[in-house]
CSV table of C-alpha atoms in Angstrom, one decimal:
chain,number,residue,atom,x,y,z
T,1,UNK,CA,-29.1,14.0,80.5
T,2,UNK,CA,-27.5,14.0,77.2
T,3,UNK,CA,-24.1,14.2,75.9
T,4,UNK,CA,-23.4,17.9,74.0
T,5,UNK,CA,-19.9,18.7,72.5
T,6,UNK,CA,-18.8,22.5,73.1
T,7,UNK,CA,-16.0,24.6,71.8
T,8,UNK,CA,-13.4,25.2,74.7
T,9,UNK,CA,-11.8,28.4,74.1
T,10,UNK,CA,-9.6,29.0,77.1
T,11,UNK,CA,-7.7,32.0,77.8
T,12,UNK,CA,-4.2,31.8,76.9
T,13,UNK,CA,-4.2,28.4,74.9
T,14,UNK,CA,-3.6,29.1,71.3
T,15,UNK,CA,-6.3,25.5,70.3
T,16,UNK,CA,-9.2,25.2,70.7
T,17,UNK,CA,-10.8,22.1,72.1
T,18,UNK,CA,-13.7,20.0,71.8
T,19,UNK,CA,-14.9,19.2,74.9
T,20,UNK,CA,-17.7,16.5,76.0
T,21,UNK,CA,-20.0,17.4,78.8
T,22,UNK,CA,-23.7,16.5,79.6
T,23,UNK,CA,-26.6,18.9,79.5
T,24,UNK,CA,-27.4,18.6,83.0
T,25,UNK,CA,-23.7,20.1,84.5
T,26,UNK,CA,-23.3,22.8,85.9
T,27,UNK,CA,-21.1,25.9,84.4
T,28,UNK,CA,-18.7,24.9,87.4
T,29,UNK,CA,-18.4,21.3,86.0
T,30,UNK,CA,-18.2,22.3,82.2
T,31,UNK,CA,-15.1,24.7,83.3
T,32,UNK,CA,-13.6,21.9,84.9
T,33,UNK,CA,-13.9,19.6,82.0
T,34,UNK,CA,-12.5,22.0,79.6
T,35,UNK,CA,-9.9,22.8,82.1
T,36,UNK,CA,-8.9,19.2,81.6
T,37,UNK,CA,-7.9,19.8,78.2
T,38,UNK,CA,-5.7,23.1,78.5
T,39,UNK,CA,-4.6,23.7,81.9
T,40,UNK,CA,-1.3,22.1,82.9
T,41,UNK,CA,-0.7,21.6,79.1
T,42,UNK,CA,-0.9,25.0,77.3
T,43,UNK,CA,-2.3,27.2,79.8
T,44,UNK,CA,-0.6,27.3,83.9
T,45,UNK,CA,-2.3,26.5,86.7
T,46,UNK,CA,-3.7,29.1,89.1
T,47,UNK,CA,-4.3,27.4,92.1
T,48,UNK,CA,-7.1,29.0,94.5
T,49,UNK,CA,-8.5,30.9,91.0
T,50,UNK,CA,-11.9,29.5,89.7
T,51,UNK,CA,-12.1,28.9,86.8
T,52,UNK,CA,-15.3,30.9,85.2
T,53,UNK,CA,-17.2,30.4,81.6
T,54,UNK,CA,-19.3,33.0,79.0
T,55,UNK,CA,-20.8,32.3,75.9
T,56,UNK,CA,-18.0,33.9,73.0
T,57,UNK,CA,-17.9,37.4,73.1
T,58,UNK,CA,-19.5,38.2,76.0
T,59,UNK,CA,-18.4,40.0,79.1
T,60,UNK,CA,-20.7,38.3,81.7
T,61,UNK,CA,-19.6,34.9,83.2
T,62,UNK,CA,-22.4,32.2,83.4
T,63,UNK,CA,-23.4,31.5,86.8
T,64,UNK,CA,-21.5,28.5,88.6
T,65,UNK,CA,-24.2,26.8,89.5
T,66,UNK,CA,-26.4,27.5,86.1
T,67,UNK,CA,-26.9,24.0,84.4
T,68,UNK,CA,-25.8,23.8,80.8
T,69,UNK,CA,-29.3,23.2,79.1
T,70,UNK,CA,-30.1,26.7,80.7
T,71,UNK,CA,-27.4,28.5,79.1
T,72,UNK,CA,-28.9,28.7,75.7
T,73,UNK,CA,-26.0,27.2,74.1
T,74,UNK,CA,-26.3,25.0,71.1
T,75,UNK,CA,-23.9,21.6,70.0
T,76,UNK,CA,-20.2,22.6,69.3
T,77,UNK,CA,-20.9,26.6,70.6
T,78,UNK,CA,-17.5,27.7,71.7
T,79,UNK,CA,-17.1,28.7,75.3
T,80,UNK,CA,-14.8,30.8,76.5
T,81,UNK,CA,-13.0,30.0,79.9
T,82,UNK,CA,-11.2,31.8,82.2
T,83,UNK,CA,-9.0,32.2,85.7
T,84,UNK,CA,-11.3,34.8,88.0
C-alpha cells in the first residue's frame, strides 16, 4: 500500500485535478475518489451511472475491480473518468 497522485481528467470538467489514492484500490475506488473532486462541483451527478476510468487516450475502460498497481500507470498519469 502506498500513496500515488494521479491526474483526474473527468468528462465535462474544464480542471483537472490531482487526486490521492493508494496503489492497492481498485479502478472502482479511484473513480470514486476523483469523483470527489468534480462531480457535484463542475460536472452533474448521474445517479444509477458508474462512474468508469481509462488510461488518457484510450478507448477501453479499466476493469472495476483491477487494482491500481496493475494498471501500469505511473505517479501523476492523468486518468480519464467517465459516467457509463
Amino acid at each position: 500500500m502506498a500513496l500515488f497522485p494521479i491526474s483526474s481528467k473527468f468528462e465535462g470538467d474544464f480542471v483537472l485535478k490531482l487526486v490521492p489514492v493508494d496503489t492497492e484500490n481498485t479502478m472502482a475506488e479511484v473513480a470514486a475518489a476523483a469523483a470527489e473532486h468534480s462531480v457535484g462541483v463542475h460536472v452533474p451527478d448521474q445517479p444509477g451511472r458508474p462512474i468508469r476510468a481509462r488510461a488518457e487516450g484510450s478507448t477501453e475502460a479499466y476493469p472495476l475491480d483491477m487494482k491500481l498497481s496493475e494498471t501500469g500507470l505511473g505517479p501523476t498519469d492523468t486518468v480519464e473518468f467517465y459516467f457509463e
